[in-house]
Amino acid sequence: NVLEALWRIARTEGVWRPMRGLNITATGAGPAHALYFACYEKLKKTLSDVIHAGGNSHVANGAAGCVATLLHDAAMNPAEVVKQRMQMYNSPYQRVMDCVRAVWRNEGAGAFYRSYTTQLTMNIPFQAIHFMTYEFLQEQLNPHRQYNPGSHVVSGACAGAVAAAATTPLDVCKTLLNTQESLALSSNISGHITGMANAFRTVYQVGGVTAYFRGVQARVIYQMPSTAIAWSVYEFFKYILTKRQEERRAGK
């Protein structure tokens, strides 16, 4: 379970070991989320006007989230590869640039995008569920769509939890593709794991059906505060910027 994993990591590899890869994640998250929310807002409005003029369309929300994911993952995938390799048990990498150079030299530039299609296979349904759940909860908790920090936090956390639990098997396969973990490689005939189908087969060979849901608790626990913070910060800045625009227009 999660606590056992944290305790074992801290005991065998140091207290700060769970924070490995934080800097590369923060570096990639800025531009990735900027593309993500900008694309989502633009497409949500455009598609909603087409599908349900003047109203909210869950189909439009889901579709906008899917397209936004294409841009987000293109910016974030290399950072994910580096982060996961640094977080592996007994990882040989101490610094981000050491990991980047080693992957580039040994596996080529394509290694940073080896799991991109798998990432999209996971994140497109994740974001579709995530955005539709968030917008649905906002309709229930904040029907007038005013700035309400409490509703944004609760809706964001619940949406992240639902989407994370539903897509855990895909996340397991994506992590395997990124890390090429030694135990899984030893059970793989080719000695190298490529593609979603190969990853699914290997996971089953190593741990059976239950292996697809290993880490579901950790994934939900990670996603709930992550999506709650992302939505609350986004809605805050959206409120501030919109308010300033309205004040400028009123001043004219």
Coordinates of C-alpha atoms in Angstrom, one line a residue:
N1 CA 0.0 0.0 0.0
V2 CA 0.9 3.7 -0.2
L3 CA 2.2 4.1 3.4
E4 CA 4.3 0.9 3.1
A5 CA 5.9 2.1 -0.1
L6 CA 6.7 5.5 1.3
W7 CA 8.2 4.0 4.5
R8 CA 10.3 1.5 2.5
I9 CA 11.6 4.2 0.1
A10 CA 12.5 6.6 3.0
R11 CA 14.2 3.8 5.0
T12 CA 16.3 2.3 2.2
E13 CA 16.9 5.4 0.0
G14 CA 16.5 8.4 2.2
V15 CA 13.7 10.8 3.3
W16 CA 14.0 13.0 0.3
R17 CA 13.9 10.1 -2.2
P18 CA 10.1 10.5 -2.9
M19 CA 10.8 14.1 -4.1
R20 CA 13.2 12.9 -6.9
G21 CA 12.2 14.4 -10.2
L22 CA 10.3 17.4 -8.8
N23 CA 12.3 20.0 -10.6
I24 CA 11.8 18.5 -14.1
T25 CA 8.1 18.0 -13.4
A26 CA 7.8 21.7 -12.4
T27 CA 9.7 22.8 -15.5
G28 CA 7.4 20.9 -17.9
A29 CA 4.2 21.7 -16.0
G30 CA 4.2 25.4 -16.7
P31 CA 4.1 25.5 -20.5
A32 CA 2.1 22.2 -20.6
H33 CA -0.7 23.7 -18.4
A34 CA -0.7 27.0 -20.2
L35 CA -1.4 25.2 -23.5
Y36 CA -3.9 22.9 -21.8
F37 CA -6.2 25.5 -20.3
A38 CA -5.9 28.0 -23.1
C39 CA -6.9 25.3 -25.7
Y40 CA -9.7 24.0 -23.4
E41 CA -11.4 27.4 -22.8
K42 CA -11.3 28.3 -26.5
L43 CA -12.6 25.0 -27.8
K44 CA -15.2 24.6 -25.0
K45 CA -16.8 27.9 -26.0
T46 CA -16.6 27.3 -29.7
L47 CA -18.0 23.8 -29.5
S48 CA -20.7 24.7 -26.9
D49 CA -22.0 27.4 -29.2
V50 CA -22.3 24.9 -32.1
I51 CA -23.8 22.0 -30.0
H52 CA -25.9 23.9 -27.5
A53 CA -25.9 27.7 -28.2
G54 CA -26.0 29.7 -25.0
G55 CA -25.7 26.7 -22.7
N56 CA -23.3 24.1 -21.3
S57 CA -22.6 21.0 -23.4
H58 CA -20.9 18.0 -21.7
V59 CA -19.9 16.7 -25.2
A60 CA -18.2 20.0 -25.9
N61 CA -16.4 19.9 -22.5
G62 CA -15.2 16.3 -23.1
A63 CA -14.1 17.0 -26.7
A64 CA -12.3 20.2 -25.7
G65 CA -10.5 18.3 -23.0
C66 CA -9.4 15.6 -25.4
V67 CA -7.8 18.1 -27.9
A68 CA -6.2 20.1 -25.1
T69 CA -4.6 16.9 -23.9
L70 CA -2.7 16.5 -27.3
L71 CA -0.9 19.8 -26.6
H72 CA -0.4 19.2 -22.9
D73 CA 1.2 15.8 -23.4
A74 CA 3.4 16.9 -26.2
A75 CA 5.0 19.3 -23.8
M76 CA 4.9 17.1 -20.7
N77 CA 5.9 13.6 -22.0
P78 CA 9.7 14.1 -22.0
A79 CA 9.5 15.4 -18.5
E80 CA 7.5 12.4 -17.4
V81 CA 10.1 10.0 -18.9
V82 CA 12.9 11.7 -17.0
K83 CA 10.9 11.9 -13.8
Q84 CA 9.9 8.2 -13.8
R85 CA 13.5 7.1 -14.6
M86 CA 14.8 9.1 -11.7
Q87 CA 12.1 7.7 -9.4
M88 CA 12.8 4.0 -10.2
Y89 CA 14.2 1.8 -7.4
N90 CA 18.0 2.0 -7.4
S91 CA 17.9 4.6 -10.2
P92 CA 21.5 5.3 -11.5
Y93 CA 20.6 9.0 -12.1
Q94 CA 21.4 11.6 -9.6
R95 CA 20.6 14.7 -11.7
V96 CA 18.2 15.6 -14.4
M97 CA 20.7 16.4 -17.0
D98 CA 22.6 13.1 -16.3
C99 CA 19.3 11.2 -17.0
V100 CA 18.6 13.3 -20.2
R101 CA 22.1 12.8 -21.6
A102 CA 22.0 9.0 -20.8
V103 CA 18.6 8.5 -22.4
W104 CA 19.6 10.6 -25.5
R105 CA 22.9 8.8 -25.9
N106 CA 21.7 5.2 -25.3
E107 CA 18.2 5.2 -26.8
G108 CA 17.9 8.3 -29.0
A109 CA 15.5 11.2 -29.0
G110 CA 12.6 8.9 -29.7
A111 CA 12.8 7.5 -26.2
F112 CA 11.4 10.7 -24.8
Y113 CA 8.2 10.1 -26.9
R114 CA 8.1 6.3 -26.8
S115 CA 5.1 6.4 -24.5
Y116 CA 3.4 9.4 -26.2
T117 CA 0.7 7.5 -28.0
T118 CA 0.2 5.4 -24.8
Q119 CA 0.1 8.6 -22.8
L120 CA -2.6 9.9 -25.1
T121 CA -4.5 6.6 -24.9
M122 CA -4.6 7.0 -21.2
N123 CA -5.0 10.8 -20.9
I124 CA -7.7 11.3 -23.5
P125 CA -10.2 9.2 -21.6
F126 CA -8.8 10.6 -18.3
Q127 CA -9.3 14.2 -19.4
A128 CA -12.7 13.5 -21.0
I129 CA -13.9 12.0 -17.7
H130 CA -12.1 14.7 -15.7
F131 CA -13.6 17.7 -17.5
M132 CA -17.1 16.3 -17.8
T133 CA -17.2 15.4 -14.1
Y134 CA -15.8 18.8 -13.1
E135 CA -18.4 20.7 -15.2
F136 CA -21.2 18.5 -14.0
L137 CA -20.2 19.1 -10.4
Q138 CA -20.0 22.8 -11.0
E139 CA -23.5 22.7 -12.3
Q140 CA -24.6 21.1 -9.0
L141 CA -22.5 23.1 -6.6
N142 CA -22.1 26.4 -8.4
P143 CA -25.0 26.7 -10.9
H144 CA -24.5 30.5 -11.4
R145 CA -20.8 29.9 -12.3
Q146 CA -19.5 32.6 -10.0
Y147 CA -16.0 32.5 -8.4
N148 CA -16.4 30.1 -5.5
P149 CA -13.1 28.6 -4.2
G150 CA -14.8 25.9 -2.2
S151 CA -16.8 24.5 -5.1
H152 CA -13.7 24.6 -7.4
V153 CA -11.6 22.7 -4.9
V154 CA -14.3 20.0 -4.2
S155 CA -15.2 19.7 -7.9
G156 CA -11.6 19.5 -9.0
A157 CA -10.7 16.9 -6.3
C158 CA -13.7 14.6 -7.1
A159 CA -13.2 14.9 -10.9
G160 CA -9.5 13.9 -10.5
A161 CA -10.3 11.0 -8.3
V162 CA -13.0 9.5 -10.6
A163 CA -10.8 9.9 -13.7
A164 CA -7.7 8.5 -12.0
A165 CA -9.4 5.4 -10.7
A166 CA -11.0 4.7 -14.1
T167 CA -7.7 5.0 -16.0
T168 CA -5.2 3.3 -13.6
P169 CA -4.6 0.2 -15.9
L170 CA -3.5 2.6 -18.7
D171 CA -1.2 4.4 -16.3
V172 CA 0.5 1.2 -15.2
C173 CA 1.2 0.3 -18.8
K174 CA 2.5 3.9 -19.6
T175 CA 4.9 3.7 -16.6
L176 CA 6.2 0.4 -17.7
L177 CA 6.9 1.8 -21.2
N178 CA 8.7 4.8 -19.7
T179 CA 10.9 2.9 -17.2
Q180 CA 11.5 -0.4 -19.0
E181 CA 11.7 -1.9 -15.5
S182 CA 14.1 -4.8 -15.2
L183 CA 11.7 -7.4 -13.6
A184 CA 9.2 -6.8 -16.5
L185 CA 12.0 -7.0 -19.1
S186 CA 13.1 -10.3 -17.8
S187 CA 9.7 -11.8 -18.4
N188 CA 9.4 -10.3 -21.8
I189 CA 10.6 -12.5 -24.7
S190 CA 11.9 -9.6 -26.8
G191 CA 13.7 -8.0 -23.9
H192 CA 12.3 -4.6 -24.8
I193 CA 8.7 -3.3 -24.2
T194 CA 7.2 -1.3 -27.0
G195 CA 3.6 -0.3 -27.6
M196 CA 0.4 -0.5 -25.5
A197 CA -0.4 -4.1 -26.5
N198 CA 3.0 -5.4 -25.5
A199 CA 2.9 -3.5 -22.2
F200 CA -0.6 -4.9 -21.4
R201 CA 0.7 -8.5 -22.0
T202 CA 3.8 -8.0 -20.0
V203 CA 1.9 -6.6 -17.0
Y204 CA -0.4 -9.6 -17.1
Q205 CA 2.5 -12.0 -17.3
V206 CA 4.2 -10.4 -14.3
G207 CA 1.2 -9.9 -11.9
G208 CA -2.1 -11.0 -13.4
V209 CA -5.2 -9.0 -13.5
T210 CA -4.6 -7.3 -10.1
A211 CA -1.4 -5.8 -11.5
Y212 CA -3.4 -3.5 -13.7
F213 CA -4.7 -1.8 -10.5
R214 CA -1.5 -1.7 -8.5
G215 CA -1.0 1.8 -7.3
V216 CA -4.7 2.9 -7.7
Q217 CA -4.7 4.3 -4.2
A218 CA -1.5 6.3 -4.7
R219 CA -2.8 7.5 -8.1
V220 CA -6.1 8.7 -6.6
I221 CA -4.4 10.3 -3.6
Y222 CA -2.0 12.1 -6.0
Q223 CA -4.6 13.2 -8.4
M224 CA -7.1 14.6 -5.9
P225 CA -5.0 17.4 -4.5
S226 CA -3.3 17.9 -7.9
T227 CA -6.6 18.6 -9.8
A228 CA -8.0 20.5 -6.9
I229 CA -5.0 22.9 -6.8
A230 CA -4.9 23.2 -10.6
W231 CA -8.6 24.1 -10.9
S232 CA -8.7 26.5 -7.9
V233 CA -5.6 28.3 -9.1
Y234 CA -6.8 28.4 -12.7
E235 CA -10.3 29.7 -11.6
F236 CA -8.7 32.3 -9.3
F237 CA -6.5 33.8 -12.1
K238 CA -9.4 33.6 -14.6
Y239 CA -11.6 35.5 -12.1
I240 CA -8.9 38.2 -11.5
L241 CA -8.1 38.7 -15.2
T242 CA -11.8 38.8 -16.2
K243 CA -12.5 41.3 -13.5
R244 CA -9.7 43.6 -14.7
Q245 CA -10.9 43.4 -18.3
E246 CA -14.4 44.4 -17.1
E247 CA -13.0 47.3 -15.1
R248 CA -11.0 48.5 -18.1
R249 CA -14.1 48.4 -20.3
A250 CA -16.1 50.2 -17.7
G251 CA -13.4 52.9 -17.4
K252 CA -13.6 53.6 -21.1

